[in-house]
Amino acid sequence: MRLHHPLLALALFICAGSSAQSWSAEQARLTANEAKLIDTDSLFTDCDWSALGTDLVNKDLVLIGEQNHGSREIFDLRNSLIAELQAKHGFDVVLFESGMGELLMPDSASAEDLANGLTGPWNTTSFADLMRHLTEQRIAYAGFDVQRSGRSFVHVLRSVCAALRLDSTLYAGLEQRYGVLAKNLGPKADHATVRGEAEQLIADYERLLSVLGDALPKAPDTQQLLTHRTLKNRADFLRYMLQFTADKDWSARWAARDSAMAGNVRWLADVVYPGHKLVIIAHNYHIARNNANEKTMGEWLHAHYADRMFVIGSFAGGGTYADNTRKPTPMLPPDSSARDIKHVITGLGGFAHYLRIPAEPTPGTQWLYEPVVVKDTFIDFSDRNTLVPAQHFDALLLIARVSPPVFLDP
């Protein structure tokens, strides 16, 4: 792997834009020195993760984010990091921001089938590669999102309930009704119109949840446990979405989702995978330890795990990504009137870097403790485009440029 020359990095950094020019040469030099080169190109076949050093000692959870759900290079670099975490640091479970029930597939399921069970924007070849690696290495995986991310759970539900000899009238048609109703619980929904149907479906899920819970053996298997928890997720989702149709409060809706996701992660860690070390994959917004205006999953988890968790945010310096509808979207240019993270990234040279955020700022990392412009991502419902990296993350992955992923056929 070639190492970039510090003087070249410094020159690139100073020329990155008028905002970067306001930084001293010493700040630029120190930032270039402290950001450790991981790879020189976008192939990620020879990544050097020695920069992690002792950062993961005594860590039980590593949360790895992304600035949007459609950047191939972020996906592929993260795949390399996950392989490193498994091989060198003992992490043996990967949790996804996707529906819990949708990853309950038979052992015969292909990597592509598993990738298509993830949230829609992640139905890509990059995630198929990851799922193939997880299954080959016998690394456990699960979804932790309260939202549904596919239609496969209906088959699992039927199989589990039939094996426990439950009355089929308790579960017949539930998932189909859920799919129809979920589409009608958006911001344009009339609360009075959907209330009766939603409350009935919640009651039906909770009845099955109770009956299934009573029927579980003393030592339920993983599929039974995850099926039971998925039924709880269905009721929880419908409940907060019904509330959303009444108050149209987006912040409350997202807080309810993040709270449920945090609860799922803790439940998975305590009940399904006790004693294991977990990797958690989600949007930067969800994994952040702190958010000035919103309550996030990472904040709830940090209150419980504290120094046992390590949070890595991911950002790009330019390029094009795919939005949640798979539409290619060019990244915005760096802000020439403010301190923009793109100036930092484009000034580093190489392709991908790892930057640990120190406990106390140094001249080269002072900017991590100040508001920095971060576009092409969601921060909160106040439409902010700035954040203080040190408040959100423990380290950053900085990638020169991104492109849309290669999507799988549905």
Short mmCIF file of C-alpha atoms in Angstrom, two decimals:
data_model
loop_
_atom_site.label_atom_id
_atom_site.label_comp_id
_atom_site.label_asym_id
_atom_site.label_seq_id
_atom_site.Cartn_x
_atom_site.Cartn_y
_atom_site.Cartn_z
CA MET A 1 0.00 0.00 0.00
CA ARG A 2 1.42 3.40 -0.95
CA LEU A 3 1.56 6.07 1.73
CA HIS A 4 0.79 9.63 0.66
CA HIS A 5 3.42 12.26 1.27
CA PRO A 6 2.58 14.68 4.14
CA LEU A 7 3.66 17.73 2.11
CA LEU A 8 1.43 16.70 -0.79
CA ALA A 9 -1.49 16.24 1.60
CA LEU A 10 -0.79 19.66 3.06
CA ALA A 11 -0.76 21.29 -0.37
CA LEU A 12 -4.01 19.61 -1.36
CA PHE A 13 -5.60 20.62 1.92
CA ILE A 14 -4.67 24.30 1.56
CA CYS A 15 -5.97 24.36 -2.02
CA ALA A 16 -9.23 22.62 -1.20
CA GLY A 17 -11.29 25.83 -0.95
CA SER A 18 -11.55 29.26 0.57
CA SER A 19 -12.86 27.79 3.83
CA ALA A 20 -9.81 25.53 4.07
CA GLN A 21 -7.53 28.50 3.43
CA SER A 22 -8.70 30.04 6.70
CA TRP A 23 -7.01 27.20 8.56
CA SER A 24 -3.40 27.60 9.53
CA ALA A 25 -0.75 25.51 7.82
CA GLU A 26 -0.06 23.89 11.19
CA GLN A 27 -3.69 22.81 11.59
CA ALA A 28 -3.69 21.38 8.08
CA ARG A 29 -0.43 19.52 8.66
CA LEU A 30 -1.53 18.03 11.96
CA THR A 31 -4.91 16.98 10.59
CA ALA A 32 -3.21 15.25 7.66
CA ASN A 33 -0.88 13.48 10.07
CA GLU A 34 -3.61 12.32 12.44
CA ALA A 35 -5.94 10.99 9.73
CA LYS A 36 -4.51 7.53 9.04
CA LEU A 37 -4.57 6.21 5.49
CA ILE A 38 -6.62 3.02 5.16
CA ASP A 39 -6.57 2.53 1.38
CA THR A 40 -5.31 4.31 -1.70
CA ASP A 41 -8.13 3.34 -4.08
CA SER A 42 -11.78 2.31 -4.14
CA LEU A 43 -11.15 -1.44 -4.46
CA PHE A 44 -10.45 -1.96 -0.73
CA THR A 45 -8.50 -5.15 -1.38
CA ASP A 46 -5.48 -4.10 0.69
CA CYS A 47 -6.92 -2.05 3.54
CA ASP A 48 -4.59 -1.34 6.43
CA TRP A 49 -6.63 -1.22 9.63
CA SER A 50 -3.68 -0.93 11.99
CA ALA A 51 -4.89 2.62 12.67
CA LEU A 52 -7.52 1.11 14.97
CA GLY A 53 -4.72 0.43 17.43
CA THR A 54 -6.14 0.00 20.92
CA ASP A 55 -9.37 1.91 20.20
CA LEU A 56 -11.49 -1.24 20.55
CA VAL A 57 -10.04 -2.60 23.77
CA ASN A 58 -12.88 -3.34 26.24
CA LYS A 59 -15.52 -2.45 23.62
CA ASP A 60 -18.56 -4.71 23.28
CA LEU A 61 -20.42 -2.70 20.63
CA VAL A 62 -19.03 -0.98 17.55
CA LEU A 63 -21.54 1.19 15.71
CA ILE A 64 -20.61 2.02 12.10
CA GLY A 65 -22.63 4.69 10.30
CA GLU A 66 -23.17 6.09 6.84
CA GLN A 67 -24.18 9.58 5.73
CA ASN A 68 -26.82 8.17 3.38
CA HIS A 69 -28.07 4.70 2.46
CA GLY A 70 -26.74 4.67 -1.11
CA SER A 71 -22.94 5.00 -1.31
CA ARG A 72 -21.11 1.95 -2.65
CA GLU A 73 -17.67 2.92 -1.40
CA ILE A 74 -18.94 3.40 2.15
CA PHE A 75 -20.59 -0.04 1.98
CA ASP A 76 -17.43 -1.72 0.66
CA LEU A 77 -15.05 -0.02 3.09
CA ARG A 78 -17.34 -0.98 5.96
CA ASN A 79 -17.37 -4.60 4.72
CA SER A 80 -13.58 -4.57 5.00
CA LEU A 81 -13.79 -3.11 8.50
CA ILE A 82 -16.31 -5.75 9.61
CA ALA A 83 -13.99 -8.49 8.39
CA GLU A 84 -11.19 -6.88 10.39
CA LEU A 85 -13.36 -6.63 13.50
CA GLN A 86 -14.20 -10.31 13.25
CA ALA A 87 -10.69 -11.55 12.47
CA LYS A 88 -8.66 -9.37 14.84
CA HIS A 89 -11.01 -8.11 17.55
CA GLY A 90 -13.49 -10.94 18.21
CA PHE A 91 -16.71 -9.31 17.01
CA ASP A 92 -19.03 -12.15 16.00
CA VAL A 93 -22.52 -10.66 15.57
CA VAL A 94 -23.67 -8.04 13.02
CA LEU A 95 -26.93 -6.15 13.53
CA PHE A 96 -28.60 -4.24 10.71
CA GLU A 97 -30.96 -1.26 10.50
CA SER A 98 -33.52 -3.59 8.96
CA GLY A 99 -36.59 -5.52 10.04
CA MET A 100 -35.94 -8.26 12.57
CA GLY A 101 -38.35 -10.75 11.03
CA GLU A 102 -37.11 -10.19 7.49
CA LEU A 103 -33.68 -11.69 8.23
CA LEU A 104 -35.21 -14.90 9.58
CA MET A 105 -34.39 -17.02 6.53
CA PRO A 106 -33.49 -20.70 6.14
CA ASP A 107 -29.84 -21.76 6.06
CA SER A 108 -30.27 -22.46 2.36
CA ALA A 109 -31.01 -18.79 1.59
CA SER A 110 -28.51 -17.24 -0.80
CA ALA A 111 -26.49 -14.13 -0.03
CA GLU A 112 -28.69 -12.28 -2.50
CA ASP A 113 -31.85 -13.45 -0.73
CA LEU A 114 -30.46 -12.20 2.57
CA ALA A 115 -29.46 -8.85 1.06
CA ASN A 116 -32.97 -8.47 -0.34
CA GLY A 117 -34.32 -8.97 3.19
CA LEU A 118 -32.55 -5.80 4.31
CA THR A 119 -34.00 -2.31 4.04
CA GLY A 120 -34.65 -1.43 0.38
CA PRO A 121 -31.65 0.84 -0.33
CA TRP A 122 -29.34 -1.95 0.89
CA ASN A 123 -30.54 -4.52 -1.67
CA THR A 124 -27.13 -4.31 -3.35
CA THR A 125 -24.21 -6.45 -4.44
CA SER A 126 -22.12 -4.89 -1.64
CA PHE A 127 -24.52 -6.22 0.98
CA ALA A 128 -24.73 -9.58 -0.79
CA ASP A 129 -20.95 -9.74 -0.47
CA LEU A 130 -21.26 -8.96 3.23
CA MET A 131 -23.97 -11.56 3.83
CA ARG A 132 -21.88 -14.12 1.97
CA HIS A 133 -18.93 -13.35 4.25
CA LEU A 134 -21.07 -13.59 7.38
CA THR A 135 -22.53 -16.97 6.45
CA GLU A 136 -19.16 -18.40 5.35
CA GLN A 137 -17.51 -17.26 8.58
CA ARG A 138 -20.51 -18.35 10.69
CA ILE A 139 -20.99 -14.82 12.01
CA ALA A 140 -24.48 -14.33 13.46
CA TYR A 141 -26.70 -11.53 12.14
CA ALA A 142 -30.09 -10.00 12.85
CA GLY A 143 -32.16 -6.92 12.13
CA PHE A 144 -32.99 -4.47 14.91
CA ASP A 145 -35.34 -2.05 13.17
CA VAL A 146 -38.94 -1.85 14.36
CA GLN A 147 -39.99 -1.23 10.74
CA ARG A 148 -40.65 -4.02 8.26
CA SER A 149 -38.12 -4.34 5.42
CA GLY A 150 -39.68 -7.06 3.24
CA ARG A 151 -42.43 -9.64 2.96
CA SER A 152 -40.66 -12.83 4.00
CA PHE A 153 -41.69 -12.89 7.67
CA VAL A 154 -45.15 -14.22 6.86
CA HIS A 155 -43.64 -17.61 5.98
CA VAL A 156 -41.59 -17.72 9.18
CA LEU A 157 -44.58 -16.74 11.27
CA ARG A 158 -46.71 -19.47 9.75
CA SER A 159 -43.98 -22.07 10.28
CA VAL A 160 -43.30 -21.16 13.91
CA CYS A 161 -46.97 -20.95 14.84
CA ALA A 162 -47.79 -24.23 13.10
CA ALA A 163 -44.93 -26.02 14.87
CA LEU A 164 -46.31 -24.80 18.21
CA ARG A 165 -49.82 -25.85 17.12
CA LEU A 166 -51.37 -22.43 17.47
CA ASP A 167 -54.81 -21.69 16.08
CA SER A 168 -54.23 -20.49 12.51
CA THR A 169 -57.02 -17.92 12.82
CA LEU A 170 -54.71 -16.00 15.18
CA TYR A 171 -52.14 -15.27 12.48
CA ALA A 172 -53.86 -15.78 9.12
CA GLY A 173 -53.80 -12.54 7.14
CA LEU A 174 -52.00 -10.50 9.82
CA GLU A 175 -48.97 -9.60 7.72
CA GLN A 176 -51.10 -8.80 4.68
CA ARG A 177 -53.26 -6.46 6.75
CA TYR A 178 -50.14 -4.89 8.19
CA GLY A 179 -48.70 -4.19 4.73
CA VAL A 180 -51.86 -2.44 3.56
CA LEU A 181 -52.33 -0.42 6.74
CA ALA A 182 -48.69 0.64 7.02
CA LYS A 183 -48.99 2.41 3.67
CA ASN A 184 -52.00 4.35 4.97
CA LEU A 185 -50.39 5.69 8.15
CA GLY A 186 -48.41 8.50 6.53
CA PRO A 187 -48.57 12.25 7.07
CA LYS A 188 -51.67 12.62 4.89
CA ALA A 189 -53.68 10.02 6.81
CA ASP A 190 -56.85 11.03 8.63
CA HIS A 191 -56.58 9.75 12.19
CA ALA A 192 -60.29 9.15 12.61
CA THR A 193 -60.42 7.12 9.40
CA VAL A 194 -57.57 4.73 10.23
CA ARG A 195 -57.93 4.56 14.01
CA GLY A 196 -60.37 1.67 14.23
CA GLU A 197 -58.51 -0.58 11.82
CA ALA A 198 -55.14 0.21 13.42
CA GLU A 199 -56.33 -0.43 16.97
CA GLN A 200 -57.87 -3.74 15.92
CA LEU A 201 -54.68 -4.86 14.19
CA ILE A 202 -52.58 -3.84 17.22
CA ALA A 203 -54.91 -5.87 19.44
CA ASP A 204 -54.64 -8.87 17.09
CA TYR A 205 -50.84 -8.73 17.11
CA GLU A 206 -50.77 -8.41 20.89
CA ARG A 207 -53.14 -11.36 21.28
CA LEU A 208 -50.90 -13.54 19.11
CA LEU A 209 -47.87 -12.20 20.98
CA SER A 210 -49.39 -13.37 24.26
CA VAL A 211 -50.48 -16.77 22.98
CA LEU A 212 -47.15 -17.41 21.30
CA GLY A 213 -45.30 -16.36 24.44
CA ASP A 214 -47.27 -18.84 26.51
CA ALA A 215 -46.57 -21.60 23.99
CA LEU A 216 -42.80 -21.12 23.79
CA PRO A 217 -40.69 -23.90 25.30
CA LYS A 218 -38.53 -23.22 28.35
CA ALA A 219 -35.51 -22.87 26.09
CA PRO A 220 -36.83 -21.31 22.86
CA ASP A 221 -34.62 -21.35 19.80
CA THR A 222 -33.41 -18.21 18.07
CA GLN A 223 -36.11 -18.31 15.41
CA GLN A 224 -38.85 -18.53 18.02
CA LEU A 225 -37.36 -15.68 20.06
CA LEU A 226 -36.99 -13.40 17.04
CA THR A 227 -40.48 -14.25 15.81
CA HIS A 228 -41.97 -13.33 19.18
CA ARG A 229 -40.02 -10.05 19.26
CA THR A 230 -41.04 -9.22 15.68
CA LEU A 231 -44.70 -9.41 16.71
CA LYS A 232 -43.95 -6.88 19.44
CA ASN A 233 -42.25 -4.67 16.86
CA ARG A 234 -45.30 -4.82 14.62
CA ALA A 235 -47.58 -3.61 17.44
CA ASP A 236 -45.10 -0.93 18.53
CA PHE A 237 -44.74 0.41 14.99
CA LEU A 238 -48.49 0.58 14.43
CA ARG A 239 -48.97 2.30 17.77
CA TYR A 240 -46.54 5.16 17.17
CA MET A 241 -47.58 5.54 13.55
CA LEU A 242 -51.22 5.81 14.61
CA GLN A 243 -50.18 8.53 17.03
CA PHE A 244 -48.37 10.24 14.15
CA THR A 245 -51.59 10.40 12.15
CA ALA A 246 -53.06 12.41 15.04
CA ASP A 247 -50.25 14.84 15.93
CA LYS A 248 -48.10 14.87 12.72
CA ASP A 249 -45.07 15.20 15.00
CA TRP A 250 -42.10 13.93 12.99
CA SER A 251 -39.66 14.29 15.89
CA ALA A 252 -41.85 12.19 18.17
CA ARG A 253 -42.30 9.58 15.43
CA TRP A 254 -38.55 9.22 14.88
CA ALA A 255 -37.85 9.24 18.61
CA ALA A 256 -40.32 6.39 19.02
CA ARG A 257 -38.59 4.45 16.27
CA ASP A 258 -35.09 5.08 17.67
CA SER A 259 -36.23 4.17 21.17
CA ALA A 260 -37.65 0.88 19.85
CA MET A 261 -34.47 0.17 17.90
CA ALA A 262 -32.34 0.80 20.99
CA GLY A 263 -34.59 -1.55 22.94
CA ASN A 264 -34.19 -4.20 20.24
CA VAL A 265 -30.40 -3.89 20.30
CA ARG A 266 -30.30 -4.27 24.08
CA TRP A 267 -32.69 -7.23 23.91
CA LEU A 268 -30.59 -8.91 21.21
CA ALA A 269 -27.43 -8.33 23.24
CA ASP A 270 -28.92 -9.59 26.51
CA VAL A 271 -31.27 -12.38 25.40
CA VAL A 272 -30.18 -13.72 22.01
CA TYR A 273 -26.42 -13.03 21.96
CA PRO A 274 -25.27 -12.68 25.58
CA GLY A 275 -21.51 -12.52 25.94
CA HIS A 276 -20.96 -11.71 22.26
CA LYS A 277 -19.40 -8.61 20.70
CA LEU A 278 -21.72 -6.76 18.33
CA VAL A 279 -21.26 -4.65 15.20
CA ILE A 280 -24.21 -2.32 14.50
CA ILE A 281 -24.82 -0.89 11.02
CA ALA A 282 -27.09 2.13 10.56
CA HIS A 283 -27.31 5.72 9.39
CA ASN A 284 -25.02 8.23 11.11
CA TYR A 285 -28.12 9.84 12.58
CA HIS A 286 -29.19 6.71 14.43
CA ILE A 287 -25.79 5.70 15.82
CA ALA A 288 -24.73 9.15 17.09
CA ARG A 289 -24.06 9.37 20.83
CA ASN A 290 -25.71 12.77 20.93
CA ASN A 291 -28.02 14.98 18.89
CA ALA A 292 -28.76 18.56 19.87
CA ASN A 293 -32.40 18.48 18.78
CA GLU A 294 -33.49 14.84 18.53
CA LYS A 295 -33.31 11.72 20.70
CA THR A 296 -31.48 8.96 18.83
CA MET A 297 -30.80 5.25 19.24
CA GLY A 298 -27.13 5.92 19.90
CA GLU A 299 -27.98 8.24 22.76
CA TRP A 300 -30.15 5.61 24.45
CA LEU A 301 -27.49 2.96 23.93
CA HIS A 302 -24.72 5.21 25.24
CA ALA A 303 -26.70 5.82 28.42
CA HIS A 304 -26.59 2.06 29.01
CA TYR A 305 -23.26 0.93 27.55
CA ALA A 306 -21.19 4.11 28.06
CA ASP A 307 -17.50 3.37 27.37
CA ARG A 308 -18.28 -0.18 26.23
CA MET A 309 -19.46 1.16 22.84
CA PHE A 310 -17.45 2.83 20.08
CA VAL A 311 -19.14 4.96 17.42
CA ILE A 312 -17.71 5.50 13.93
CA GLY A 313 -19.31 8.00 11.55
CA SER A 314 -18.71 7.86 7.78
CA PHE A 315 -18.48 10.82 5.40
CA ALA A 316 -17.49 11.43 1.77
CA GLY A 317 -15.76 14.32 0.04
CA GLY A 318 -17.73 14.21 -3.20
CA GLY A 319 -19.30 12.09 -5.90
CA THR A 320 -22.81 10.74 -6.44
CA TYR A 321 -25.00 8.53 -4.25
CA ALA A 322 -28.38 6.82 -4.67
CA ASP A 323 -31.28 8.17 -2.65
CA ASN A 324 -33.81 5.85 -1.01
CA THR A 325 -35.66 5.51 -4.32
CA ARG A 326 -32.41 4.47 -6.06
CA LYS A 327 -32.18 7.77 -7.93
CA PRO A 328 -28.57 8.92 -8.56
CA THR A 329 -28.01 12.18 -6.67
CA PRO A 330 -24.89 14.34 -7.05
CA MET A 331 -23.35 15.47 -3.79
CA LEU A 332 -23.42 19.21 -3.19
CA PRO A 333 -20.18 21.18 -3.55
CA PRO A 334 -18.34 22.15 -0.37
CA ASP A 335 -19.50 25.33 1.34
CA SER A 336 -17.03 28.07 0.41
CA SER A 337 -18.17 30.35 3.24
CA ALA A 338 -17.89 27.92 6.15
CA ARG A 339 -15.80 25.07 7.51
CA ASP A 340 -17.01 22.07 5.50
CA ILE A 341 -15.96 18.48 6.15
CA LYS A 342 -15.47 18.05 2.41
CA HIS A 343 -12.52 20.45 2.57
CA VAL A 344 -10.89 18.16 5.12
CA ILE A 345 -11.54 15.00 3.13
CA THR A 346 -10.39 16.32 -0.25
CA GLY A 347 -7.25 17.67 1.39
CA LEU A 348 -6.06 14.34 2.73
CA GLY A 349 -4.88 12.57 -0.42
CA GLY A 350 -5.29 8.82 -0.76
CA PHE A 351 -8.84 7.45 -0.82
CA ALA A 352 -9.99 6.33 2.63
CA HIS A 353 -8.83 7.48 6.06
CA TYR A 354 -9.55 6.69 9.69
CA LEU A 355 -9.53 9.59 12.14
CA ARG A 356 -9.84 8.93 15.85
CA ILE A 357 -11.35 11.82 17.81
CA PRO A 358 -9.10 12.43 20.82
CA ALA A 359 -10.45 12.92 24.32
CA GLU A 360 -9.13 16.49 24.25
CA PRO A 361 -8.70 18.66 21.15
CA THR A 362 -5.26 19.24 19.70
CA PRO A 363 -4.31 21.93 17.19
CA GLY A 364 -4.90 19.47 14.36
CA THR A 365 -8.23 18.19 15.69
CA GLN A 366 -9.75 21.36 17.15
CA TRP A 367 -12.19 21.45 14.23
CA LEU A 368 -13.73 18.20 15.47
CA TYR A 369 -14.95 20.10 18.53
CA GLU A 370 -16.56 22.91 16.54
CA PRO A 371 -19.56 23.09 14.17
CA VAL A 372 -18.68 21.68 10.77
CA VAL A 373 -20.82 21.80 7.63
CA VAL A 374 -22.01 18.32 6.67
CA LYS A 375 -24.32 18.22 3.65
CA ASP A 376 -25.92 15.35 1.71
CA THR A 377 -27.22 13.76 4.89
CA PHE A 378 -29.96 13.99 7.50
CA ILE A 379 -29.02 15.56 10.84
CA ASP A 380 -32.32 16.53 12.46
CA PHE A 381 -35.75 18.01 11.79
CA SER A 382 -34.46 21.56 12.23
CA ASP A 383 -32.90 21.30 8.76
CA ARG A 384 -29.41 21.85 10.16
CA ASN A 385 -26.43 21.10 7.99
CA THR A 386 -23.79 21.41 10.70
CA LEU A 387 -22.72 19.18 13.55
CA VAL A 388 -19.90 18.93 16.09
CA PRO A 389 -18.20 15.60 15.25
CA ALA A 390 -16.78 15.06 18.75
CA GLN A 391 -20.28 15.18 20.24
CA HIS A 392 -21.59 12.50 17.88
CA PHE A 393 -18.75 10.07 17.21
CA ASP A 394 -15.58 8.48 18.59
CA ALA A 395 -13.93 8.21 15.16
CA LEU A 396 -14.58 8.99 11.51
CA LEU A 397 -14.18 7.13 8.23
CA LEU A 398 -13.40 9.71 5.55
CA ILE A 399 -13.77 8.64 1.90
CA ALA A 400 -12.64 10.74 -1.04
CA ARG A 401 -15.66 10.13 -3.26
CA VAL A 402 -18.65 7.82 -3.62
CA SER A 403 -20.84 6.38 -6.34
CA PRO A 404 -24.24 4.63 -6.38
CA PRO A 405 -24.24 0.94 -5.48
CA VAL A 406 -25.12 -1.88 -7.84
CA PHE A 407 -28.66 -2.91 -6.95
CA LEU A 408 -29.92 -6.47 -6.96
CA ASP A 409 -32.99 -7.50 -8.89
CA PRO A 410 -36.03 -7.48 -6.56
#
